[in-house]
PDB file of C-alpha atoms in Angstrom:
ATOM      1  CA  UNK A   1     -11.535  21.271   3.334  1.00 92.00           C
ATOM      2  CA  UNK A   2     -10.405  17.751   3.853  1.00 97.00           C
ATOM      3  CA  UNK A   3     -10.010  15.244   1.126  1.00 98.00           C
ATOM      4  CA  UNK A   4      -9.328  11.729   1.372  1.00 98.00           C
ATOM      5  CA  UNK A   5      -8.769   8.178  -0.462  1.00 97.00           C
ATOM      6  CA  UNK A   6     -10.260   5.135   1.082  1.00 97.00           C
ATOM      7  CA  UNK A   7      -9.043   1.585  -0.241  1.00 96.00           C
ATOM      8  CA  UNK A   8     -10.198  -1.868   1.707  1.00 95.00           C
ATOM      9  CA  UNK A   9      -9.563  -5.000   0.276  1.00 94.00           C
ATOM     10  CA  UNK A  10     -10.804  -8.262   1.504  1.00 92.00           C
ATOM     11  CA  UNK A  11     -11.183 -10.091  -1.621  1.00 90.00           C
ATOM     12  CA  UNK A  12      -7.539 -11.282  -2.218  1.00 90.00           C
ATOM     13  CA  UNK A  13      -6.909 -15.060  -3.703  1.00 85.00           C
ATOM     14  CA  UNK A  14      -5.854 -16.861  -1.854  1.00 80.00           C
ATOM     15  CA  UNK A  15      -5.749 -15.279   1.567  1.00 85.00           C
ATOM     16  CA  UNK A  16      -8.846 -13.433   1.544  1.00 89.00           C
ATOM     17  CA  UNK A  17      -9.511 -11.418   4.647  1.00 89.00           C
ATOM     18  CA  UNK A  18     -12.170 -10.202   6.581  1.00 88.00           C
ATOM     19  CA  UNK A  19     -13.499  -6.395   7.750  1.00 90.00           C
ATOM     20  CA  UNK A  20     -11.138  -4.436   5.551  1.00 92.00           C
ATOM     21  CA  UNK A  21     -14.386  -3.149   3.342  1.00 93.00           C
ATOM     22  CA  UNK A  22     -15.919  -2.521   6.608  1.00 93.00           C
ATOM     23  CA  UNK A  23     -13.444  -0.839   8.255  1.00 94.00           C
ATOM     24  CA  UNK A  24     -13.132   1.817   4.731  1.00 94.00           C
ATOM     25  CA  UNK A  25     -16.127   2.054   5.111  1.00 94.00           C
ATOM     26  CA  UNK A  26     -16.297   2.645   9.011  1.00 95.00           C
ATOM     27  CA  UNK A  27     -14.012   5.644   8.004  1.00 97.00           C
ATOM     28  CA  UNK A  28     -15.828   7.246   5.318  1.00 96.00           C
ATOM     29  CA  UNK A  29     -18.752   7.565   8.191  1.00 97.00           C
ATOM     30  CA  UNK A  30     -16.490   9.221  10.683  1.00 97.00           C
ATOM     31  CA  UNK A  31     -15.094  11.930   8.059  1.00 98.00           C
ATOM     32  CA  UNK A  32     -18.696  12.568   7.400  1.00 98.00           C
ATOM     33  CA  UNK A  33     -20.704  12.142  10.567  1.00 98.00           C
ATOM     34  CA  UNK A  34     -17.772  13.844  12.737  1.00 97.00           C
ATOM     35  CA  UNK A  35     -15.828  15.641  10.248  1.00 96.00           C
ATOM     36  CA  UNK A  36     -18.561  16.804   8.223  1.00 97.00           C
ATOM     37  CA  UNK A  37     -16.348  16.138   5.115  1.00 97.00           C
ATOM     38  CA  UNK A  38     -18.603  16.073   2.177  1.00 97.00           C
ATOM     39  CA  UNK A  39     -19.147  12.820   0.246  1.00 95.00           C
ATOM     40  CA  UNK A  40     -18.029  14.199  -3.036  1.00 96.00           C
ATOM     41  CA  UNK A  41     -14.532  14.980  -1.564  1.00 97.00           C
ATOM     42  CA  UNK A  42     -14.353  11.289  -0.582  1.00 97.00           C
ATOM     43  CA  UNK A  43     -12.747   8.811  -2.902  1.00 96.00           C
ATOM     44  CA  UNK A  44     -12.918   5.106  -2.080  1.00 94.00           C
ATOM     45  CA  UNK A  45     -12.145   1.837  -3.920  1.00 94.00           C
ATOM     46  CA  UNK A  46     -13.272  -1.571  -2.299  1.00 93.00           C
ATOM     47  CA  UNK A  47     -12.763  -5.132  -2.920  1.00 89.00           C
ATOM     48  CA  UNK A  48     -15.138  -7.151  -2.625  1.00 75.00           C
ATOM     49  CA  UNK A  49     -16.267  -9.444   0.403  1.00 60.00           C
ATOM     50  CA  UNK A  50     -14.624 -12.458  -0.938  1.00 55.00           C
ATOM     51  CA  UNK A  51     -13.024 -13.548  -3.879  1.00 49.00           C
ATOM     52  CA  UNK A  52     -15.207 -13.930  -6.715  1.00 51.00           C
ATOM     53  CA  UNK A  53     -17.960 -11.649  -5.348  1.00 53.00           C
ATOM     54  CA  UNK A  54     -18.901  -9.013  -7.398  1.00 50.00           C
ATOM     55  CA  UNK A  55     -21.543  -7.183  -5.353  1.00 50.00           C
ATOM     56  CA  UNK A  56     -19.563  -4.776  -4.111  1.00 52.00           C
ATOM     57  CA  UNK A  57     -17.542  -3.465  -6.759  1.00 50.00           C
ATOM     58  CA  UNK A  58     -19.187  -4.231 -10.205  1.00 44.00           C
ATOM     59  CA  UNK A  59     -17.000  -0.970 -12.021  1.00 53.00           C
ATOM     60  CA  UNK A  60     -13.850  -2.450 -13.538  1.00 54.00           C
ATOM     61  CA  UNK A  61     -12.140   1.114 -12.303  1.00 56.00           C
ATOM     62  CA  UNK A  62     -13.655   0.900  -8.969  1.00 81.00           C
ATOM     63  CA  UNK A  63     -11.961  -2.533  -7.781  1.00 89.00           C
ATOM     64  CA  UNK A  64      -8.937  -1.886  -5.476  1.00 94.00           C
ATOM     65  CA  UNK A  65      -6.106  -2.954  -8.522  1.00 94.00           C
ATOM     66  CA  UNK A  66      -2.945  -1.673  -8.739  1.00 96.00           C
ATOM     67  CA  UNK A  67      -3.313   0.335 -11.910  1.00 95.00           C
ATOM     68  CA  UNK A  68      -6.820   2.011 -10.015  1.00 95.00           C
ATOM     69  CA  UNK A  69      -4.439   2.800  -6.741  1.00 96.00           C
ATOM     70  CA  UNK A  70      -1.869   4.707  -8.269  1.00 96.00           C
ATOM     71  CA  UNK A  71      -4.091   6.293 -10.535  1.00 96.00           C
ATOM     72  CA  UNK A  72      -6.640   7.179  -7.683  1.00 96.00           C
ATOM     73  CA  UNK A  73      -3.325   8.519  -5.326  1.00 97.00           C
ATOM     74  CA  UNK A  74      -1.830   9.978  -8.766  1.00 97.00           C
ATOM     75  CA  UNK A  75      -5.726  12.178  -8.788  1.00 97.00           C
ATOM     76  CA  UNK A  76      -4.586  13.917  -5.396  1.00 98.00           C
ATOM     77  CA  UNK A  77      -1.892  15.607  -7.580  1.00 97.00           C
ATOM     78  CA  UNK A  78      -3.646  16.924 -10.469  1.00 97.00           C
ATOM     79  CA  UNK A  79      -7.576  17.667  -9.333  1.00 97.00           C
ATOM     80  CA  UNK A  80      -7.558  21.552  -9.178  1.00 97.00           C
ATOM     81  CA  UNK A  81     -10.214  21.173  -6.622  1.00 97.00           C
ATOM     82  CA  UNK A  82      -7.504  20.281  -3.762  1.00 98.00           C
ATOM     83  CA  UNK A  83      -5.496  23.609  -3.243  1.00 97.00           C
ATOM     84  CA  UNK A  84      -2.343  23.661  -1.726  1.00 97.00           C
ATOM     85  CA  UNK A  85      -2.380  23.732   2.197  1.00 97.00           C
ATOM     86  CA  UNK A  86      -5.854  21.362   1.640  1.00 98.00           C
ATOM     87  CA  UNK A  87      -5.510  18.565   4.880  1.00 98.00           C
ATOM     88  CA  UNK A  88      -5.501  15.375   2.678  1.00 98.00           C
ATOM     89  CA  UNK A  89      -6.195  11.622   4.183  1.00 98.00           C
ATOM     90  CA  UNK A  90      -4.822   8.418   2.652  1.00 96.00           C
ATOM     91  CA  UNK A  91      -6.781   5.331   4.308  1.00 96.00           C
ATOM     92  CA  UNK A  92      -5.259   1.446   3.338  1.00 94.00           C
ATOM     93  CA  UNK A  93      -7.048  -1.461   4.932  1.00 93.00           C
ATOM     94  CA  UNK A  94      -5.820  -4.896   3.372  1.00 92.00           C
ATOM     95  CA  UNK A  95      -2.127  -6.966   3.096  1.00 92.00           C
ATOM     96  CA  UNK A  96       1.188  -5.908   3.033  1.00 90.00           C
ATOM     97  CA  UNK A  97       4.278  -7.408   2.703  1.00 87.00           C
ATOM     98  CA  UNK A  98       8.115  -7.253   2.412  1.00 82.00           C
ATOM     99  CA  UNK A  99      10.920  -8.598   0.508  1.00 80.00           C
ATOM    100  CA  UNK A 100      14.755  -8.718   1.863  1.00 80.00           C
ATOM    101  CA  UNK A 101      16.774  -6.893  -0.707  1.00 72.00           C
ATOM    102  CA  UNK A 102      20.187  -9.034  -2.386  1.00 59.00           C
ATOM    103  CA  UNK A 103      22.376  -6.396  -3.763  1.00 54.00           C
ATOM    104  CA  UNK A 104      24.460  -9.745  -5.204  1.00 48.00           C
ATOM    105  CA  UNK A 105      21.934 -10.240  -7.730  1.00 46.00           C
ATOM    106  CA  UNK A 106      22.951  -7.612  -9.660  1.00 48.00           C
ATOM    107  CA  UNK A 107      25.605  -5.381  -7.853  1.00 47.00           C
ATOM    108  CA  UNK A 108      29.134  -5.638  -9.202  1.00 48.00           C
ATOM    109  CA  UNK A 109      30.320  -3.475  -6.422  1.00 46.00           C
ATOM    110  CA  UNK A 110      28.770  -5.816  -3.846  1.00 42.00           C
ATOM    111  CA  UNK A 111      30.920  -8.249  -1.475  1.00 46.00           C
ATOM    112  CA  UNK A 112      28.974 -11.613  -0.334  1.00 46.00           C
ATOM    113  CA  UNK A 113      31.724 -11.353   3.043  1.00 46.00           C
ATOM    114  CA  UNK A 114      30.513  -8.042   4.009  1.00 41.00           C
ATOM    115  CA  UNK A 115      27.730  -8.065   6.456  1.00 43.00           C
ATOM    116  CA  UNK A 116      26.973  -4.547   6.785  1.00 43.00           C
ATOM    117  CA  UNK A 117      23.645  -2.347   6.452  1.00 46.00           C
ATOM    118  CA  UNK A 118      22.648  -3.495   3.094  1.00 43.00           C
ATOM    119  CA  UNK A 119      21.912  -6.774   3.900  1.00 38.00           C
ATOM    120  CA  UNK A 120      19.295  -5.768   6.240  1.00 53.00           C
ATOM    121  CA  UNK A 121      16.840  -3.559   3.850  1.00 77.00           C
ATOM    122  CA  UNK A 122      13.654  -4.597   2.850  1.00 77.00           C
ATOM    123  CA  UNK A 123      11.034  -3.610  -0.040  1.00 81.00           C
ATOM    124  CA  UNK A 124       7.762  -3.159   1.971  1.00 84.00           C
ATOM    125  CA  UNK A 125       4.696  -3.018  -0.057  1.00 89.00           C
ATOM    126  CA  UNK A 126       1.166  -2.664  -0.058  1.00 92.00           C
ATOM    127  CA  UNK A 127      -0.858  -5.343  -1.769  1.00 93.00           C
ATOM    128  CA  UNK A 128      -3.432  -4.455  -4.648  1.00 94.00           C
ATOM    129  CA  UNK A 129      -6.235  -7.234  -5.096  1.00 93.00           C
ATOM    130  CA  UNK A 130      -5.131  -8.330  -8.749  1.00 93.00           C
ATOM    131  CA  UNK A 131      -1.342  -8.919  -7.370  1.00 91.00           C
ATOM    132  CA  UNK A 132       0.802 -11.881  -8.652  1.00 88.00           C
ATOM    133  CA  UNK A 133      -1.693 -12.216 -11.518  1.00 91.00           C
ATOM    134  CA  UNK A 134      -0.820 -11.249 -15.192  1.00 92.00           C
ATOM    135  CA  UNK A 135      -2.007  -8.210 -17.348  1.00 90.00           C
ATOM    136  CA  UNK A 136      -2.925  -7.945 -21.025  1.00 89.00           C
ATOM    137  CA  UNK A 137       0.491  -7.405 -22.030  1.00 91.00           C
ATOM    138  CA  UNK A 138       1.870 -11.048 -20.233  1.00 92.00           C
ATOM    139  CA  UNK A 139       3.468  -9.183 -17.648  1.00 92.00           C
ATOM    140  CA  UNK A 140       3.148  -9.955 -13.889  1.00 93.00           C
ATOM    141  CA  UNK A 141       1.553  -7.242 -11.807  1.00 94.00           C
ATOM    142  CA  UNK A 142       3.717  -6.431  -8.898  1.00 93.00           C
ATOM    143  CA  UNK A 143       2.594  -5.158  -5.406  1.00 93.00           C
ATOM    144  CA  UNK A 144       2.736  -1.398  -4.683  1.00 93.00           C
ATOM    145  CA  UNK A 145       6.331  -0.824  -3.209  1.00 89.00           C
ATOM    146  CA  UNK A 146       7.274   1.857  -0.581  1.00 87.00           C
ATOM    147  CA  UNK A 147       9.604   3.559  -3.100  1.00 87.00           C
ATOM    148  CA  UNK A 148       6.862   4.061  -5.490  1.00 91.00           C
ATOM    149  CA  UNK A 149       4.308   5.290  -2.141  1.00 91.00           C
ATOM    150  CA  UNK A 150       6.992   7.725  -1.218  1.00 91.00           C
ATOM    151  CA  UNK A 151       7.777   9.008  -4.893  1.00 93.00           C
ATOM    152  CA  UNK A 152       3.908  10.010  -5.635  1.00 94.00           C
ATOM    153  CA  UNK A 153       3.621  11.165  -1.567  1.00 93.00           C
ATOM    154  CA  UNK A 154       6.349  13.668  -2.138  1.00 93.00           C
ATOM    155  CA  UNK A 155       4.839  14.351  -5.321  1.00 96.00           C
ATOM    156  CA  UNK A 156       1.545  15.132  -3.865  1.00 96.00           C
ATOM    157  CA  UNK A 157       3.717  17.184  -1.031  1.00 95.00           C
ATOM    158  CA  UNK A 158       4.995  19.481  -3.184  1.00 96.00           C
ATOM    159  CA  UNK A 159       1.840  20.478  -5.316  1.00 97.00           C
ATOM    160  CA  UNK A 160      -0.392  20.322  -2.316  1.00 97.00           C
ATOM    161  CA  UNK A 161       1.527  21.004   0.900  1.00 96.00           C
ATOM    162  CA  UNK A 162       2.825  18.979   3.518  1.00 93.00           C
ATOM    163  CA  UNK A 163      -1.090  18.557   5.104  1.00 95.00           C
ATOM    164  CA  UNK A 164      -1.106  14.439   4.396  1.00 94.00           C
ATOM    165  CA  UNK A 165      -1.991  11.799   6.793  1.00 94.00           C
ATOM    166  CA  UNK A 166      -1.423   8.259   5.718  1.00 91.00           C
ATOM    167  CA  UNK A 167      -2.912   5.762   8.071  1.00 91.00           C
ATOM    168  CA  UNK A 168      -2.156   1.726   6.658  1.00 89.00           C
ATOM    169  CA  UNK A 169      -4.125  -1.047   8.693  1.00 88.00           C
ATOM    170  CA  UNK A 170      -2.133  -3.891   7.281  1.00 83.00           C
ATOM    171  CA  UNK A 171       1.162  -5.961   7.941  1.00 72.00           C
ATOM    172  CA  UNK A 172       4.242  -5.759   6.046  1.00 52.00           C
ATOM    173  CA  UNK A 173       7.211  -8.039   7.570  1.00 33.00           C
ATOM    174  CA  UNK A 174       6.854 -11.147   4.862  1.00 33.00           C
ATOM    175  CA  UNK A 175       9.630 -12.804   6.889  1.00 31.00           C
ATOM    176  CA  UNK A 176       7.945 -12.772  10.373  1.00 27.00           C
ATOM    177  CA  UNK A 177       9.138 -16.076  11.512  1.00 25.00           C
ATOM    178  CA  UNK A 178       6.029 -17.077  14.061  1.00 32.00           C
ATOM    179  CA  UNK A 179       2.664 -18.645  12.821  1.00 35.00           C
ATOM    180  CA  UNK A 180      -0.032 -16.136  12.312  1.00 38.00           C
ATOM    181  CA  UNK A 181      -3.259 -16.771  12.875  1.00 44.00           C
ATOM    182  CA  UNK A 182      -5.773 -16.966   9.600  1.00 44.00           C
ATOM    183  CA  UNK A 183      -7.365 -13.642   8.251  1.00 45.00           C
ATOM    184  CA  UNK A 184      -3.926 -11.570   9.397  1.00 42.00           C
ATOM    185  CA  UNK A 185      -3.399  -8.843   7.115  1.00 44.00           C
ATOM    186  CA  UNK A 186      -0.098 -10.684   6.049  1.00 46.00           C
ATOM    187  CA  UNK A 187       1.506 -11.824   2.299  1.00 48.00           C
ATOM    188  CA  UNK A 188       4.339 -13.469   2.164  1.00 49.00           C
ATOM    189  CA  UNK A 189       7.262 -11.884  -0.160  1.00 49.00           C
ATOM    190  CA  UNK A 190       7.699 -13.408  -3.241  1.00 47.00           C
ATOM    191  CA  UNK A 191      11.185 -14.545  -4.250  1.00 45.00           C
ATOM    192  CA  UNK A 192      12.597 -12.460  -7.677  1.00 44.00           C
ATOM    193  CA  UNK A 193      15.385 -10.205  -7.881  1.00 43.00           C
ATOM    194  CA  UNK A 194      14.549  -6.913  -7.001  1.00 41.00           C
ATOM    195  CA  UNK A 195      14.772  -5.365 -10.566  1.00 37.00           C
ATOM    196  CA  UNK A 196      11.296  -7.635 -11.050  1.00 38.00           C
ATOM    197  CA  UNK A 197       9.937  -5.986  -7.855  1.00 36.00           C
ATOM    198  CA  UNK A 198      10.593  -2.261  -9.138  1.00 36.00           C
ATOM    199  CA  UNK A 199      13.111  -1.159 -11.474  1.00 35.00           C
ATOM    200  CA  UNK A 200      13.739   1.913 -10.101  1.00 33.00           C
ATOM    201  CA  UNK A 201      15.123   1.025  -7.003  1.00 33.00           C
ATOM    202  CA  UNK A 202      18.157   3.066  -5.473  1.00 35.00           C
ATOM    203  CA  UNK A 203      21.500   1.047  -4.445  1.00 34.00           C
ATOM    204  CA  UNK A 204      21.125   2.531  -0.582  1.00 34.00           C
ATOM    205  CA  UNK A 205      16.969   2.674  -0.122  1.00 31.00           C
ATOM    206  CA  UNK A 206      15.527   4.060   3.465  1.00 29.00           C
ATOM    207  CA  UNK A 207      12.583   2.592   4.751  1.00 26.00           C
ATOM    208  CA  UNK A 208       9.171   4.257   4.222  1.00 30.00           C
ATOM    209  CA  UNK A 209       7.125   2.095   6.675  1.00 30.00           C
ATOM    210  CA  UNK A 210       7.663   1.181  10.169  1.00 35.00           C
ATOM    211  CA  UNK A 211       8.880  -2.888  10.494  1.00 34.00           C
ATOM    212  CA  UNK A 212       6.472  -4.875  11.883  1.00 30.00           C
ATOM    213  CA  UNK A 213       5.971  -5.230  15.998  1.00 35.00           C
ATOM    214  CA  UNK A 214       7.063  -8.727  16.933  1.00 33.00           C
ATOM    215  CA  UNK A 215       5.096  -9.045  19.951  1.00 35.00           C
ATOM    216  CA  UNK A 216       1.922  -8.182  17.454  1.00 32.00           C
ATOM    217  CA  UNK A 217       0.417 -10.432  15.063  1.00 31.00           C
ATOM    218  CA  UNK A 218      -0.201  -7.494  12.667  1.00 35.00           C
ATOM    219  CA  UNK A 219       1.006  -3.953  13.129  1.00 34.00           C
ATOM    220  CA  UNK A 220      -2.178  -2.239  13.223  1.00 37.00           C
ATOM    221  CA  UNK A 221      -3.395   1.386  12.293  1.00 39.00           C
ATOM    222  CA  UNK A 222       0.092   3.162  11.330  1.00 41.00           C
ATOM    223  CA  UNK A 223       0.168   6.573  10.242  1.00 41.00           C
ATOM    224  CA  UNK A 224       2.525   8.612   8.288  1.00 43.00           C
ATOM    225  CA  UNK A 225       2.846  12.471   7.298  1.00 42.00           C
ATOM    226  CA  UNK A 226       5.787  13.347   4.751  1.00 42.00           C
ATOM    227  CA  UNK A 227       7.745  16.297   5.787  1.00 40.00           C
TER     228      UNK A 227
END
């Protein structure tokens, strides 16, 4: 009884990348040729080729946006068809990136002469196609952080069980300090203060994704169950 959620995004602007559709898609054939996991438990959002290209999204809530991936990850919680103990797989195939935390922005508490811990946390995000772009109400539309992925994953942990395999095929280490070659899975952070990344971020946050592999020029297929 496996479920899963299948997002590849190649479409971004700029940046756009090449074989994240196809490799969504190149998983939704394995789950059903080898895993014989029926179509209709298979949920999958896709950007399109390029940017600008229609053809292979034309549904305004099928295209890989922010507000259709949390919704779509937000649908493993409350469809009554996944019962608890259900194996459930999470599939990401497009950019990622990071932002170094300053707890001086807005920490009274915090001492500029301190070099401890702090200073070394990052935000690490997932990028939805319509990031950095602004939504009806003016506002900009921020990437998908880690906090927020591990909120609605332990969300989905507790209604569902602990059965959850996240596997991201994307980079998230913004400040990577070598040149990468075109088409890497790579956005660089923007700079804001991080109450415009995600207001409800926590004074001391832990990482939810792995840093980035130096000696890589993108990080590959990671995978992550919540326990």
């Amino acid at each position: 009884r496996i479920w899963a959620v299948l997002i590849g995004i190649d479409g971004y602007a700029p940046y756009p990348l090449r074989g994240c559709v196809t490799d969504a898609l190149t998983m939704e054939k394995y789950l059903v040729d080898n895993l014989l996991v029926p179509r209709e438990r298979i949920q999958k959002i896709l950007g399109p080729a390029r940017s600008g290209d229609t053809s292979t999204s034309t549904d305004v809530f099928a295209i890989p946006s922010r507000a259709n991936i949390v919704s779509l990850l937000h649908s493993l919680i409350t469809n009554p068809n996944i019962k608890r103990g259900d194996p459930i797989i999470i599939f990401f195939s497009g950019h990622g990136s990071r932002y170094p935390l300053s707890y001086d922005d807005d920490d009274p508490d915090f001492d500029g002469e301190l070099d401890d811990e702090r200073s070394q946390n990052y935000v690490e995000a997932l990028c939805p196609v319509d990031r950095n772009t602004i939504d009806s109400s003016g506002v900009l539309i921020p990437d998908i952080t880690d906090r927020e992925l591990n909120t609605i994953l332990a969300q989905i942990s507790r209604i569902k069980g602990n059965r959850i395999t996240f596997i991201l095929d994307c980079c998230h280490a913004g400040s990577v300090t070598r040149t990468l070659s075109p088409g890497v899975r790579l956005f660089p952070g923007w700079s804001m203060p991080r109450s415009r990344i995600c207001s409800s971020l926590q004074k001391k946050p832990s990482k939810t994704f792995p840093a980035i592999d130096p000696s890589s020029q993108r990080t590959g297929s990671q995978t992550r169950s919540p326990t």
